[in-house]
PDB file of C-alpha atoms in Angstrom:
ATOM      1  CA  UNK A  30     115.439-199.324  15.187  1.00  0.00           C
ATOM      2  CA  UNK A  31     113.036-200.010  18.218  1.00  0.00           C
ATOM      3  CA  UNK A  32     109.763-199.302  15.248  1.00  0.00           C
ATOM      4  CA  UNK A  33     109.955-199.189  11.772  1.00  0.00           C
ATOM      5  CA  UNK A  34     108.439-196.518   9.738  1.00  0.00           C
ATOM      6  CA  UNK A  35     107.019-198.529   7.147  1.00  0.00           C
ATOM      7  CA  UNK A  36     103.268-199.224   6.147  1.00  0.00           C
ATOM      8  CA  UNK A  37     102.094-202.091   7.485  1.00  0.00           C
ATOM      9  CA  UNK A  38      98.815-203.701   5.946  1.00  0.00           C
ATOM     10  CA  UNK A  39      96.366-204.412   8.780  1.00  0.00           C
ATOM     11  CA  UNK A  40      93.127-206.496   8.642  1.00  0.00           C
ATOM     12  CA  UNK A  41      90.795-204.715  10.906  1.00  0.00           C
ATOM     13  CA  UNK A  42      87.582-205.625  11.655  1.00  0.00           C
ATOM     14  CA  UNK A  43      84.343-204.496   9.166  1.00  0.00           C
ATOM     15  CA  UNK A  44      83.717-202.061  12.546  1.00  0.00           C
ATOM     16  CA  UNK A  45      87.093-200.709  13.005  1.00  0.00           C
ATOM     17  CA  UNK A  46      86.957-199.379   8.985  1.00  0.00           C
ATOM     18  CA  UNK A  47      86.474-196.261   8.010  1.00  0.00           C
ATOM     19  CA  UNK A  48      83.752-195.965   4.558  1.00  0.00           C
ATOM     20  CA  UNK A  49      85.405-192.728   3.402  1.00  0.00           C
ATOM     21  CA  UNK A  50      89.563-191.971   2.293  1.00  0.00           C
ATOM     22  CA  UNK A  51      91.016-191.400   5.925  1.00  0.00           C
ATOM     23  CA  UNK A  52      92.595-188.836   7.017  1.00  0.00           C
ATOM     24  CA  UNK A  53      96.236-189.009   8.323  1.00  0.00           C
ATOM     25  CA  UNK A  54      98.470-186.310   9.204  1.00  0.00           C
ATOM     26  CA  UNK A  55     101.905-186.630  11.277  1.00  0.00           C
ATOM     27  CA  UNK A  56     101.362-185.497  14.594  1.00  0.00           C
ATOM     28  CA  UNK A  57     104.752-183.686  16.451  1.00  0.00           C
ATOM     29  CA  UNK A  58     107.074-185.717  18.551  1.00  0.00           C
ATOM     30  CA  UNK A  59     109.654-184.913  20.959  1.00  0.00           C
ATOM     31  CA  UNK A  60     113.469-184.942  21.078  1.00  0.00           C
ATOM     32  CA  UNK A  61     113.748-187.262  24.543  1.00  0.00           C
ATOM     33  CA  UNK A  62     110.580-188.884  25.690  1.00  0.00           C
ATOM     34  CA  UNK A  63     110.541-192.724  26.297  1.00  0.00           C
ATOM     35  CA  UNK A  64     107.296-192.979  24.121  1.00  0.00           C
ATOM     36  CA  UNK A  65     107.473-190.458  20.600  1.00  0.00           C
ATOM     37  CA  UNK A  66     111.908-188.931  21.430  1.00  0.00           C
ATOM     38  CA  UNK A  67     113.021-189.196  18.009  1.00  0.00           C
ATOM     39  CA  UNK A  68     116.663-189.395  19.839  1.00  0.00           C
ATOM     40  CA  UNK A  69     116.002-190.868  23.045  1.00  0.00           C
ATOM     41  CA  UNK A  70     118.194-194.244  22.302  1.00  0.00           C
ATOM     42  CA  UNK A  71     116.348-196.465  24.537  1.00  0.00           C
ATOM     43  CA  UNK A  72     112.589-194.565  23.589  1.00  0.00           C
ATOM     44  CA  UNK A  73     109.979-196.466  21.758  1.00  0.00           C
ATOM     45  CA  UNK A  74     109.960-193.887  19.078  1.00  0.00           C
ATOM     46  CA  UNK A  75     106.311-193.821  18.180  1.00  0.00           C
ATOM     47  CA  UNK A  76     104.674-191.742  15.715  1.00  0.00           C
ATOM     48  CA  UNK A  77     100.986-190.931  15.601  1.00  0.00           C
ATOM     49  CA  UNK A  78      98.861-189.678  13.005  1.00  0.00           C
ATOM     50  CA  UNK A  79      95.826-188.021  12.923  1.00  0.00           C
ATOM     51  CA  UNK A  80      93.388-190.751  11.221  1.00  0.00           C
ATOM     52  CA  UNK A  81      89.874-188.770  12.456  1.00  0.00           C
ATOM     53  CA  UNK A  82      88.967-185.756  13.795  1.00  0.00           C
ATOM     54  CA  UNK A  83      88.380-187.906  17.316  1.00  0.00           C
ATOM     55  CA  UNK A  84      91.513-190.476  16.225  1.00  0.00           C
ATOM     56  CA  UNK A  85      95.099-190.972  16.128  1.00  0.00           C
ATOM     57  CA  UNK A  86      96.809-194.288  15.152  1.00  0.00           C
ATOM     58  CA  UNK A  87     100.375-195.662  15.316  1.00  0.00           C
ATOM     59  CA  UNK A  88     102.139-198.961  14.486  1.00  0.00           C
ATOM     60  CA  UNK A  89     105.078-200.122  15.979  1.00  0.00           C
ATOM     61  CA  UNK A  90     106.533-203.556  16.073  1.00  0.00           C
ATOM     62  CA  UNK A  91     107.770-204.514  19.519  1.00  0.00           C
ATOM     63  CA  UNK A  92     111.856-205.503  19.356  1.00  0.00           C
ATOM     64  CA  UNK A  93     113.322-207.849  21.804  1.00  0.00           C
ATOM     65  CA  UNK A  94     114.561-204.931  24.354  1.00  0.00           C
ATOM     66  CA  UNK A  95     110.790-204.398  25.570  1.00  0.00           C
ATOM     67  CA  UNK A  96     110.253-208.052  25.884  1.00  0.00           C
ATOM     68  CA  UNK A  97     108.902-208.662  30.081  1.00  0.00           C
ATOM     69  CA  UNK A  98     108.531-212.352  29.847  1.00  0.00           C
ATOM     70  CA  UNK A  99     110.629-214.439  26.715  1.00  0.00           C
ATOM     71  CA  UNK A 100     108.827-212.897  23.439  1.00  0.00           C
ATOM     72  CA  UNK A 101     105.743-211.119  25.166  1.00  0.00           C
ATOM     73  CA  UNK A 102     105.804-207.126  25.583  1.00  0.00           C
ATOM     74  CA  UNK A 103     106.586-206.087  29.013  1.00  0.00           C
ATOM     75  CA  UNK A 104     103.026-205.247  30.429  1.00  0.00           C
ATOM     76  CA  UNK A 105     104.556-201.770  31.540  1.00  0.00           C
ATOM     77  CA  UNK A 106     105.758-201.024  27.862  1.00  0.00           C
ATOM     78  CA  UNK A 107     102.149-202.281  27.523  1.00  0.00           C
ATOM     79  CA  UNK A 108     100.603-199.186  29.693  1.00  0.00           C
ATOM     80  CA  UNK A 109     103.231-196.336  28.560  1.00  0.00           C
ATOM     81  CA  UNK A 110     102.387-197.116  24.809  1.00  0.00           C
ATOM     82  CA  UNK A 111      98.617-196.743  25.509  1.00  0.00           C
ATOM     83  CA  UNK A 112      99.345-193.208  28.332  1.00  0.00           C
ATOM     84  CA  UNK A 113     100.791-192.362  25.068  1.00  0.00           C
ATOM     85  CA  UNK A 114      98.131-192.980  22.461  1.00  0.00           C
ATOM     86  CA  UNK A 115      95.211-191.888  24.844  1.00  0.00           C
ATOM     87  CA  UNK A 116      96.665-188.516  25.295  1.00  0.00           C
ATOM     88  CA  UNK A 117      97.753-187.980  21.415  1.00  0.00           C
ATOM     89  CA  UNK A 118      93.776-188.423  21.200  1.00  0.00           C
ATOM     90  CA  UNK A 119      93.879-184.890  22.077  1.00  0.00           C
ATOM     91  CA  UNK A 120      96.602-182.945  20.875  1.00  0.00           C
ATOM     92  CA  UNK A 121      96.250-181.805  17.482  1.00  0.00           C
ATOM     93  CA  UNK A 122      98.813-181.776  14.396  1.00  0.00           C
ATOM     94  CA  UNK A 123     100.280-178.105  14.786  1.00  0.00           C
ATOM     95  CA  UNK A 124     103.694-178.000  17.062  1.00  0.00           C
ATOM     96  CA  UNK A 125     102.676-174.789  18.382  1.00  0.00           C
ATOM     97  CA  UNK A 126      98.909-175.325  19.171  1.00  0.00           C
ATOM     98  CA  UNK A 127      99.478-178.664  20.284  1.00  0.00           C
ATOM     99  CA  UNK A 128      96.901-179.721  23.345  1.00  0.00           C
ATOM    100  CA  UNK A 129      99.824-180.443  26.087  1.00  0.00           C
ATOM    101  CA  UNK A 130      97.704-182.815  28.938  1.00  0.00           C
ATOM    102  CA  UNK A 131      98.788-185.006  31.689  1.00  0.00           C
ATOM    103  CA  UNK A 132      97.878-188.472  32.385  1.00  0.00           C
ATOM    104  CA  UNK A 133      95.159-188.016  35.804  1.00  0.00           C
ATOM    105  CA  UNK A 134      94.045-191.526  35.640  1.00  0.00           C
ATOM    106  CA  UNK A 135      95.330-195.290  33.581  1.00  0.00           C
ATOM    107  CA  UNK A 136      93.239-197.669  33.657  1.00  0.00           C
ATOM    108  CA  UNK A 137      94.553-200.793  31.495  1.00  0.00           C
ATOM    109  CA  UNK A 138      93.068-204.201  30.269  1.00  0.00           C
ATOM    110  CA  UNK A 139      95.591-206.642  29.274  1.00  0.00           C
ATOM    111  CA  UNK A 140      93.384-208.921  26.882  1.00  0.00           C
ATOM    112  CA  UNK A 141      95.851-211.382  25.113  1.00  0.00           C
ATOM    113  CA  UNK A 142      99.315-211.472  25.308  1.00  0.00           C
ATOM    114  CA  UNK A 143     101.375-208.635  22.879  1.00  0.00           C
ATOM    115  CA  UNK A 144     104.060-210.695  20.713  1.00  0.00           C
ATOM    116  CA  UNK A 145     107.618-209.301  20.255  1.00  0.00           C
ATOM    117  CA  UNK A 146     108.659-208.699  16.261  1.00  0.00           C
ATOM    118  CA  UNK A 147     104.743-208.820  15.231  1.00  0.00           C
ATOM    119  CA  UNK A 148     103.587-205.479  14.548  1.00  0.00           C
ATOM    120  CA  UNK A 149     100.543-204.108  16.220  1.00  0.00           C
ATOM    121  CA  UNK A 150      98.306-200.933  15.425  1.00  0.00           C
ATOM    122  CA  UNK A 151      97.710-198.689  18.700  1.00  0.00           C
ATOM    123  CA  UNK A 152      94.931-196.362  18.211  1.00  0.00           C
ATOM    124  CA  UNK A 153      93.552-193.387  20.722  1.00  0.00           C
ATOM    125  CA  UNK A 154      89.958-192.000  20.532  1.00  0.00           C
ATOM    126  CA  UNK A 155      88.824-188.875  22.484  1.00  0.00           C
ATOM    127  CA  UNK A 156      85.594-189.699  24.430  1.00  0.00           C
ATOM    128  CA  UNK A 157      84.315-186.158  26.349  1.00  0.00           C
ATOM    129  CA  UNK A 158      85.328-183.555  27.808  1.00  0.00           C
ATOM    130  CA  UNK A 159      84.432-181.936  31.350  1.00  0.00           C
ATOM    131  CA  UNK A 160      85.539-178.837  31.839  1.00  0.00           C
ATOM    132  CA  UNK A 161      89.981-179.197  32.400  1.00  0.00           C
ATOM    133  CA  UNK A 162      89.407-182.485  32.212  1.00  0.00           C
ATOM    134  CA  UNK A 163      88.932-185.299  29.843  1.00  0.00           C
ATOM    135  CA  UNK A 164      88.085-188.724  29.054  1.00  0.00           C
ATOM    136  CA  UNK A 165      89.786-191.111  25.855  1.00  0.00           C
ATOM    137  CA  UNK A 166      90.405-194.709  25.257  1.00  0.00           C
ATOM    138  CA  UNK A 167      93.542-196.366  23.858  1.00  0.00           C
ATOM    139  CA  UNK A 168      93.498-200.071  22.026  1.00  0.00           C
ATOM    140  CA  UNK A 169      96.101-201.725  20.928  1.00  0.00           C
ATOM    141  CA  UNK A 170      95.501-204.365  18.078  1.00  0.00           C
ATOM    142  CA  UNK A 171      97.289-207.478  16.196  1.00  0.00           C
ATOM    143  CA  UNK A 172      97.523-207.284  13.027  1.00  0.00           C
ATOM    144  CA  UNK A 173      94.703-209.552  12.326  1.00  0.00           C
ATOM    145  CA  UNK A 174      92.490-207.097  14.255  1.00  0.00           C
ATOM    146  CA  UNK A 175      92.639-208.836  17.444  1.00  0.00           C
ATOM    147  CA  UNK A 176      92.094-206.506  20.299  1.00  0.00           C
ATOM    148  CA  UNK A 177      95.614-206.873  22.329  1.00  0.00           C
ATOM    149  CA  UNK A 178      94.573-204.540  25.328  1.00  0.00           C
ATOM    150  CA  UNK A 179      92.836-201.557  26.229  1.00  0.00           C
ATOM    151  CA  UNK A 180      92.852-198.425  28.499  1.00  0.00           C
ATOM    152  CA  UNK A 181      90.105-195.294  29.524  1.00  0.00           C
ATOM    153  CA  UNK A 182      92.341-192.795  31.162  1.00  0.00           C
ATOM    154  CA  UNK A 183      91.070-188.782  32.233  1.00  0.00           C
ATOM    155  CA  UNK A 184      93.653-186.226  31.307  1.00  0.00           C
ATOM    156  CA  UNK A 185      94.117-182.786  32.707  1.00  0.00           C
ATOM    157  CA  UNK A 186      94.648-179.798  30.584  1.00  0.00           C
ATOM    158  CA  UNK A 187      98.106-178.297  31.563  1.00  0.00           C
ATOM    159  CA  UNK A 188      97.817-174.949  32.963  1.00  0.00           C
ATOM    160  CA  UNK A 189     100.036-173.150  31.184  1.00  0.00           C
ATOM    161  CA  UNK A 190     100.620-172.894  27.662  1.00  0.00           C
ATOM    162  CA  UNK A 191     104.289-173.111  26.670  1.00  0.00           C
ATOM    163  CA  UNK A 192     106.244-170.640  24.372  1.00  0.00           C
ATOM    164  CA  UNK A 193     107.841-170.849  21.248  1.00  0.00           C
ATOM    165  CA  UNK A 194     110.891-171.220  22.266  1.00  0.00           C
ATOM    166  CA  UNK A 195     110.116-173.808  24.932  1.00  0.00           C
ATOM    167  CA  UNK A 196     108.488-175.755  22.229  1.00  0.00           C
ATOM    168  CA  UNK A 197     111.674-175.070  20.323  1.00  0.00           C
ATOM    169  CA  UNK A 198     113.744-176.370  23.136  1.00  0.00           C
ATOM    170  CA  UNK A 199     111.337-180.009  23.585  1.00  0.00           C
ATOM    171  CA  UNK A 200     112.299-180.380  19.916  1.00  0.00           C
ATOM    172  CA  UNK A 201     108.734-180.483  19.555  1.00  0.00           C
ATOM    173  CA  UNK A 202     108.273-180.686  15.885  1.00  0.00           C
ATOM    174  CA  UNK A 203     107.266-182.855  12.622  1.00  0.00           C
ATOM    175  CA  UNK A 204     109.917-185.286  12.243  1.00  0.00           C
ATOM    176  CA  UNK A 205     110.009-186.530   8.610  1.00  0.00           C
ATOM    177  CA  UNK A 206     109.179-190.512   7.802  1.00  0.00           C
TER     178      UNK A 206
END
């Protein structure tokens, strides 16, 4: 399995942690997209949560399949995993009022070098809006808190909203744990 499910215990730093109980509730994912398809066999498989109002985390641990050079996570893995997370920023919790955007604009810092088999926490923040458009960030962290990489992307607001049954047909939905 290209993520596990399971909790992992993180050691963020003092300003990375929250004062009050946080919030977390399962964000949708899709049948077949590289990043959150629940049965795309060669996706990542991510799943986000809703941690803040502004916030949405996810861990993953990288598998071998991803790796670019031997034991490092391909730098393009890198950037999908944080298109991913800065967008999720945005979308909400409920399959059918979910915020659809596309990516406008990636901008990505690689800061240390992302180990395969180590898990890592990937959080996305909203920033502002402007009209359509809008601004978030992405990190992605060690699990001692280390900052791994980072990314400011703008997103555009899809124009059209899409139907039931289109959201039906994305298998769009909460997938259980």
């Amino acid at each position: 399995m290209a993520g596990g499910a399971k909790e992992l215990a993180f050691r963020l730093p003092l300003c990375l942690k929250k004062m009050e109980p946080p919030l977390k509730l399962k964000q949708p994912n899709s049948r077949d997209c590289f990043a959150c398809g629940m049965n795309n066999p060669i996706g990542l498989k991510l799943q986000f949560y809703q941690t803040a109002e502004d916030e949405v985390t996810a861990e993953f641990v990288p598998p071998e399949e991803y790796q670019g050079y031997s034991g490092i996570l391909h730098g393009g893995v890198t950037a999908a995993i944080l298109d991913e997370a800065v967008g999720r920023a945005y979308m909400g919790v409920d399959p059918h009022e979910t915020k659809f955007m596309y990516t406008a604009e990636l901008t990505v810092k690689y800061k240390q070098k992302i180990p395969i088999g180590k898990p890592i926490r990937i959080v996305g923040k909203q920033s502002k809006r402007i009209r359509w458009t809008v601004e978030s960030k992405g990190y992605i962290y060690a699990e001692d808190g280390t900052l791994l990489a980072e990314a400011k992307a703008i997103l555009v607001d899809l124009p059209e909203k899409f139907s039931a049954e289109e959201i039906d047909e994305f298998g769009w939905k909460v997938y259980p744990d």
